[in-house]
């Protein structure tokens, strides 16, 4: 049951040698999710051994070019590879006309349906779910429609302890009750506590993608307790005025969000083209949030499964 983040690009708007623009791949329970699709994304996917044909869904934060210019080449290539399964695409409503333009000129050869869902929420809402995973979207503060995403495993069914089955003589119905996370109440008034007879097999994992945004009060609450938080840190703290002007975040603003949210780890990226090395970004963040890692293209962050007994 994998939960693995792969960084495809860490640059911001201007091209930089050695860095691609924004794109992440999150692999969860055998599904691959692409988050943003900056220029050159399909080359990066192939370079890092990620199957274009196995992409389940694509999540776009906003329509600035460094987050979306790679999308249409990627869709064309997937079509040439012969995909027929529908592809889910989520993003702001203003992505719709751009997608329509692309499909009107280049869509004839696509044998698969692009299922576009425009986002309009004012707070976190579930937009996608499977048996094991759910994805929430929430608005960011970037001057145009922009959304962040929270990916999290659903709580698994409880495991019933074998010794409890024998000790209490549990019926199939009672076992089902415990698996749902409920105490067993017998007709004679006997209560079999969930905590005594069953346990969660593992701790659900989570990842939040916070792309281009200026700080705002609700954000730490919306990603509270997340295991792995990606938060853009376009500027060093000394350029706070530039960050505010462009609705971006600085290193310390990203670190403060992680601290207030109680995140497990902070991943930073989306570096300004002025940035020749990212060590100074990481150093500044760690003054507030020690578990900060400055992402590089190709980095892999794996969230191990923590089993419970």
Short mmCIF file of C-alpha atoms in Angstrom, two decimals:
data_model
loop_
_atom_site.label_atom_id
_atom_site.label_comp_id
_atom_site.label_asym_id
_atom_site.label_seq_id
_atom_site.Cartn_x
_atom_site.Cartn_y
_atom_site.Cartn_z
CA UNK A 1 0.00 0.00 0.00
CA UNK A 2 2.31 2.69 -1.29
CA UNK A 3 2.06 6.41 -0.55
CA UNK A 4 4.88 8.04 -2.49
CA UNK A 5 5.46 11.60 -3.71
CA UNK A 6 7.72 12.19 -6.71
CA UNK A 7 8.85 15.72 -7.54
CA UNK A 8 8.93 16.41 -11.28
CA UNK A 9 9.61 20.16 -11.17
CA UNK A 10 10.64 22.85 -8.68
CA UNK A 11 11.02 26.01 -10.80
CA UNK A 12 8.62 28.94 -10.88
CA UNK A 13 7.59 31.03 -13.89
CA UNK A 14 10.94 31.65 -15.60
CA UNK A 15 12.83 28.73 -17.22
CA UNK A 16 15.92 27.65 -15.30
CA UNK A 17 18.60 25.23 -16.51
CA UNK A 18 18.42 22.06 -14.43
CA UNK A 19 14.90 22.69 -13.13
CA UNK A 20 11.54 21.90 -14.65
CA UNK A 21 8.35 23.73 -13.76
CA UNK A 22 5.69 22.67 -11.27
CA UNK A 23 4.57 19.04 -11.37
CA UNK A 24 4.23 16.36 -8.71
CA UNK A 25 3.19 12.72 -8.97
CA UNK A 26 1.54 11.08 -5.96
CA UNK A 27 1.26 7.30 -6.05
CA UNK A 28 -1.29 5.91 -3.62
CA UNK A 29 -2.58 2.33 -3.45
CA UNK A 30 -1.50 1.67 -7.03
CA UNK A 31 -3.03 4.86 -8.47
CA UNK A 32 -0.97 7.69 -9.97
CA UNK A 33 -2.13 11.28 -9.58
CA UNK A 34 -0.46 14.16 -11.44
CA UNK A 35 -0.61 17.49 -9.62
CA UNK A 36 0.06 20.46 -11.90
CA UNK A 37 1.57 20.03 -15.32
CA UNK A 38 4.33 22.51 -16.08
CA UNK A 39 6.22 22.62 -19.36
CA UNK A 40 8.21 19.46 -20.07
CA UNK A 41 6.22 17.29 -17.71
CA UNK A 42 5.88 14.34 -20.06
CA UNK A 43 9.67 14.19 -20.49
CA UNK A 44 10.06 14.21 -16.73
CA UNK A 45 7.50 11.45 -16.30
CA UNK A 46 9.32 9.24 -18.77
CA UNK A 47 12.71 10.12 -17.28
CA UNK A 48 11.57 8.95 -13.86
CA UNK A 49 9.82 5.79 -15.03
CA UNK A 50 6.24 6.94 -14.51
CA UNK A 51 3.74 5.45 -16.94
CA UNK A 52 1.75 8.07 -18.83
CA UNK A 53 -0.93 5.48 -19.53
CA UNK A 54 -1.49 4.73 -15.84
CA UNK A 55 -2.28 8.27 -14.79
CA UNK A 56 -5.61 8.11 -12.97
CA UNK A 57 -6.35 11.81 -12.55
CA UNK A 58 -4.77 15.23 -13.07
CA UNK A 59 -5.20 18.11 -10.61
CA UNK A 60 -4.38 21.65 -11.81
CA UNK A 61 -3.96 24.41 -9.23
CA UNK A 62 -4.39 27.40 -11.58
CA UNK A 63 -3.88 28.47 -15.19
CA UNK A 64 -0.57 30.34 -14.92
CA UNK A 65 1.66 28.86 -17.59
CA UNK A 66 4.25 27.29 -15.32
CA UNK A 67 1.51 25.05 -13.92
CA UNK A 68 -0.38 24.17 -17.09
CA UNK A 69 1.72 24.56 -20.27
CA UNK A 70 2.70 20.88 -20.20
CA UNK A 71 -0.87 19.60 -19.98
CA UNK A 72 -1.85 19.68 -23.62
CA UNK A 73 1.25 17.99 -24.98
CA UNK A 74 0.76 15.33 -22.33
CA UNK A 75 -2.87 14.74 -23.38
CA UNK A 76 -1.80 14.47 -27.03
CA UNK A 77 0.90 11.94 -26.24
CA UNK A 78 -1.45 9.84 -24.12
CA UNK A 79 -3.83 9.82 -27.08
CA UNK A 80 -1.09 8.65 -29.47
CA UNK A 81 -0.24 5.87 -27.02
CA UNK A 82 -3.78 4.55 -27.48
CA UNK A 83 -5.46 5.30 -24.19
CA UNK A 84 -9.19 4.60 -24.16
CA UNK A 85 -9.97 4.84 -20.44
CA UNK A 86 -11.42 8.19 -19.30
CA UNK A 87 -9.02 10.63 -17.65
CA UNK A 88 -10.22 12.78 -14.74
CA UNK A 89 -9.12 16.42 -14.79
CA UNK A 90 -9.77 18.86 -11.93
CA UNK A 91 -9.02 22.56 -11.88
CA UNK A 92 -10.42 26.08 -11.72
CA UNK A 93 -13.38 26.93 -13.94
CA UNK A 94 -11.24 29.17 -16.15
CA UNK A 95 -9.31 26.08 -17.28
CA UNK A 96 -12.49 24.96 -19.09
CA UNK A 97 -12.29 27.35 -22.09
CA UNK A 98 -8.59 26.57 -22.58
CA UNK A 99 -9.31 22.84 -22.56
CA UNK A 100 -12.19 23.36 -24.99
CA UNK A 101 -9.87 25.28 -27.35
CA UNK A 102 -7.29 22.48 -27.21
CA UNK A 103 -9.86 19.75 -27.85
CA UNK A 104 -11.45 21.70 -30.73
CA UNK A 105 -8.15 21.69 -32.64
CA UNK A 106 -6.36 18.59 -31.38
CA UNK A 107 -9.07 16.40 -29.86
CA UNK A 108 -10.10 14.41 -32.93
CA UNK A 109 -7.37 11.84 -32.45
CA UNK A 110 -8.09 11.26 -28.77
CA UNK A 111 -9.85 7.97 -28.10
CA UNK A 112 -10.36 8.76 -24.43
CA UNK A 113 -12.70 11.13 -22.64
CA UNK A 114 -11.27 14.01 -20.62
CA UNK A 115 -13.69 14.35 -17.70
CA UNK A 116 -13.18 17.92 -16.53
CA UNK A 117 -14.55 19.00 -13.14
CA UNK A 118 -14.42 22.78 -12.51
CA UNK A 119 -13.78 23.77 -8.91
CA UNK A 120 -15.73 26.55 -7.18
CA UNK A 121 -15.60 25.83 -3.44
CA UNK A 122 -14.89 28.37 -0.71
CA UNK A 123 -13.49 25.83 1.75
CA UNK A 124 -12.23 22.23 1.70
CA UNK A 125 -14.55 19.84 -0.17
CA UNK A 126 -14.13 16.22 -1.28
CA UNK A 127 -13.85 16.12 -5.08
CA UNK A 128 -12.61 12.57 -5.67
CA UNK A 129 -12.68 9.32 -3.76
CA UNK A 130 -12.08 5.62 -4.05
CA UNK A 131 -12.45 2.85 -1.51
CA UNK A 132 -9.11 3.79 0.06
CA UNK A 133 -8.39 7.43 -0.80
CA UNK A 134 -10.13 10.79 -0.89
CA UNK A 135 -9.02 14.12 -2.34
CA UNK A 136 -10.18 17.50 -1.05
CA UNK A 137 -9.74 20.83 -2.85
CA UNK A 138 -9.62 24.25 -1.21
CA UNK A 139 -9.08 27.81 -2.48
CA UNK A 140 -5.75 29.61 -2.22
CA UNK A 141 -4.85 33.31 -2.25
CA UNK A 142 -3.04 34.02 -5.53
CA UNK A 143 -4.99 36.79 -7.21
CA UNK A 144 -6.66 34.42 -9.68
CA UNK A 145 -8.67 31.24 -9.10
CA UNK A 146 -6.19 28.87 -7.48
CA UNK A 147 -6.73 25.67 -5.53
CA UNK A 148 -4.73 23.46 -3.23
CA UNK A 149 -5.29 19.74 -2.77
CA UNK A 150 -5.30 17.40 0.22
CA UNK A 151 -4.86 13.69 -0.46
CA UNK A 152 -5.55 11.34 2.41
CA UNK A 153 -6.17 7.69 3.02
CA UNK A 154 -9.56 6.83 4.40
CA UNK A 155 -9.65 5.20 7.78
CA UNK A 156 -9.43 1.45 7.19
CA UNK A 157 -11.86 -1.07 8.75
CA UNK A 158 -10.86 -2.25 12.21
CA UNK A 159 -9.15 -5.60 12.63
CA UNK A 160 -10.84 -7.82 15.20
CA UNK A 161 -8.47 -9.55 17.60
CA UNK A 162 -8.55 -13.34 17.23
CA UNK A 163 -8.37 -13.85 20.98
CA UNK A 164 -11.40 -11.58 21.40
CA UNK A 165 -13.43 -13.72 18.99
CA UNK A 166 -12.78 -16.76 21.18
CA UNK A 167 -13.05 -14.97 24.53
CA UNK A 168 -16.40 -13.34 23.78
CA UNK A 169 -17.73 -15.94 21.35
CA UNK A 170 -18.36 -13.18 18.79
CA UNK A 171 -20.95 -13.74 16.12
CA UNK A 172 -20.48 -12.64 12.50
CA UNK A 173 -22.81 -9.72 13.12
CA UNK A 174 -20.81 -8.64 16.15
CA UNK A 175 -17.54 -8.94 14.20
CA UNK A 176 -19.05 -6.69 11.52
CA UNK A 177 -20.03 -4.15 14.18
CA UNK A 178 -16.48 -4.04 15.51
CA UNK A 179 -15.02 -3.70 11.99
CA UNK A 180 -17.18 -0.60 11.54
CA UNK A 181 -15.56 0.89 14.63
CA UNK A 182 -18.48 0.45 17.03
CA UNK A 183 -18.82 -1.13 20.47
CA UNK A 184 -20.89 -4.31 20.63
CA UNK A 185 -24.05 -4.03 22.74
CA UNK A 186 -25.67 -7.39 23.52
CA UNK A 187 -29.38 -7.85 24.38
CA UNK A 188 -28.50 -8.59 28.03
CA UNK A 189 -26.80 -5.20 28.32
CA UNK A 190 -23.23 -6.49 28.04
CA UNK A 191 -20.90 -4.12 26.23
CA UNK A 192 -17.84 -5.35 24.39
CA UNK A 193 -15.62 -2.26 23.98
CA UNK A 194 -14.10 -1.62 20.60
CA UNK A 195 -10.80 -0.74 22.28
CA UNK A 196 -10.65 -4.21 23.84
CA UNK A 197 -11.69 -6.32 20.87
CA UNK A 198 -10.34 -4.55 17.77
CA UNK A 199 -7.68 -2.17 16.48
CA UNK A 200 -6.93 -0.03 13.44
CA UNK A 201 -4.44 -1.89 11.21
CA UNK A 202 -2.51 1.25 10.24
CA UNK A 203 -2.46 5.03 10.58
CA UNK A 204 -3.96 6.77 7.50
CA UNK A 205 -1.42 8.93 5.65
CA UNK A 206 -1.89 12.35 4.04
CA UNK A 207 -0.26 14.85 1.68
CA UNK A 208 -1.23 18.46 0.93
CA UNK A 209 -0.22 20.46 -2.14
CA UNK A 210 -0.19 24.20 -1.56
CA UNK A 211 0.99 25.88 -4.71
CA UNK A 212 1.13 29.61 -5.46
CA UNK A 213 -0.42 31.55 -2.59
CA UNK A 214 0.04 34.40 -0.20
CA UNK A 215 -0.57 33.48 3.46
CA UNK A 216 -4.13 33.59 4.79
CA UNK A 217 -5.55 32.66 8.21
CA UNK A 218 -7.60 29.60 7.25
CA UNK A 219 -4.86 27.67 5.48
CA UNK A 220 -3.13 26.04 8.49
CA UNK A 221 -6.48 24.76 9.73
CA UNK A 222 -7.39 23.36 6.32
CA UNK A 223 -4.22 21.22 6.25
CA UNK A 224 -4.05 20.51 9.98
CA UNK A 225 -2.17 17.37 10.95
CA UNK A 226 -1.06 16.53 7.42
CA UNK A 227 1.90 14.14 7.30
CA UNK A 228 3.60 15.73 4.30
CA UNK A 229 2.98 19.36 3.33
CA UNK A 230 4.25 20.85 0.09
CA UNK A 231 4.14 24.64 0.32
CA UNK A 232 5.59 26.98 -2.26
CA UNK A 233 8.41 29.19 -0.99
CA UNK A 234 9.19 31.30 -4.02
CA UNK A 235 11.20 33.92 -2.14
CA UNK A 236 13.69 34.19 0.69
CA UNK A 237 12.40 36.21 3.62
CA UNK A 238 14.32 39.35 2.62
CA UNK A 239 12.06 39.59 -0.47
CA UNK A 240 8.82 39.52 1.50
CA UNK A 241 7.63 42.66 -0.30
CA UNK A 242 8.02 40.96 -3.67
CA UNK A 243 6.13 37.92 -2.40
CA UNK A 244 3.23 40.08 -1.24
CA UNK A 245 3.16 41.98 -4.54
CA UNK A 246 2.87 38.73 -6.52
CA UNK A 247 0.66 36.78 -4.08
CA UNK A 248 3.40 34.30 -3.22
CA UNK A 249 4.98 33.05 0.01
CA UNK A 250 8.42 33.37 1.54
CA UNK A 251 10.41 30.68 3.30
CA UNK A 252 9.33 31.74 6.77
CA UNK A 253 5.69 32.09 5.74
CA UNK A 254 5.70 28.51 4.44
CA UNK A 255 7.43 27.30 7.61
CA UNK A 256 4.95 29.16 9.80
CA UNK A 257 2.05 27.50 8.00
CA UNK A 258 3.60 24.06 8.60
CA UNK A 259 4.20 24.89 12.26
CA UNK A 260 0.67 26.17 12.88
CA UNK A 261 -0.82 23.20 11.00
CA UNK A 262 1.15 20.66 13.02
CA UNK A 263 2.47 19.08 9.81
CA UNK A 264 4.85 16.14 9.94
CA UNK A 265 7.26 17.32 7.23
CA UNK A 266 7.46 20.40 5.03
CA UNK A 267 8.59 20.22 1.41
CA UNK A 268 9.36 23.55 -0.27
CA UNK A 269 9.80 24.41 -3.95
CA UNK A 270 8.69 26.76 -6.75
CA UNK A 271 11.93 28.66 -6.36
CA UNK A 272 12.41 32.07 -7.94
CA UNK A 273 14.72 32.14 -10.97
CA UNK A 274 17.01 34.27 -8.80
CA UNK A 275 17.67 31.17 -6.73
CA UNK A 276 20.92 29.49 -7.77
CA UNK A 277 20.85 26.99 -4.90
CA UNK A 278 18.11 25.95 -2.51
CA UNK A 279 20.18 25.37 0.64
CA UNK A 280 19.51 28.92 1.87
CA UNK A 281 15.76 28.35 1.45
CA UNK A 282 15.94 25.21 3.56
CA UNK A 283 18.09 26.91 6.19
CA UNK A 284 15.65 29.79 6.63
CA UNK A 285 12.66 27.46 6.93
CA UNK A 286 14.40 25.30 9.51
CA UNK A 287 14.76 28.24 11.89
CA UNK A 288 10.99 27.86 12.41
CA UNK A 289 10.27 24.32 11.25
CA UNK A 290 13.24 21.92 11.49
CA UNK A 291 11.59 19.15 9.44
CA UNK A 292 11.88 21.16 6.21
CA UNK A 293 13.28 19.75 2.98
CA UNK A 294 14.08 21.85 -0.09
CA UNK A 295 12.89 19.72 -3.00
CA UNK A 296 14.98 19.03 -6.08
CA UNK A 297 13.67 17.70 -9.39
CA UNK A 298 13.50 13.93 -9.15
CA UNK A 299 13.29 13.74 -5.35
CA UNK A 300 11.13 10.98 -3.88
CA UNK A 301 9.39 11.20 -0.51
CA UNK A 302 7.89 7.96 0.73
CA UNK A 303 5.45 7.87 3.62
CA UNK A 304 5.91 4.46 5.27
CA UNK A 305 2.94 2.53 6.55
CA UNK A 306 2.75 2.68 10.33
CA UNK A 307 1.05 -0.49 11.53
CA UNK A 308 -0.89 -0.64 14.79
CA UNK A 309 -1.58 -3.64 17.01
#
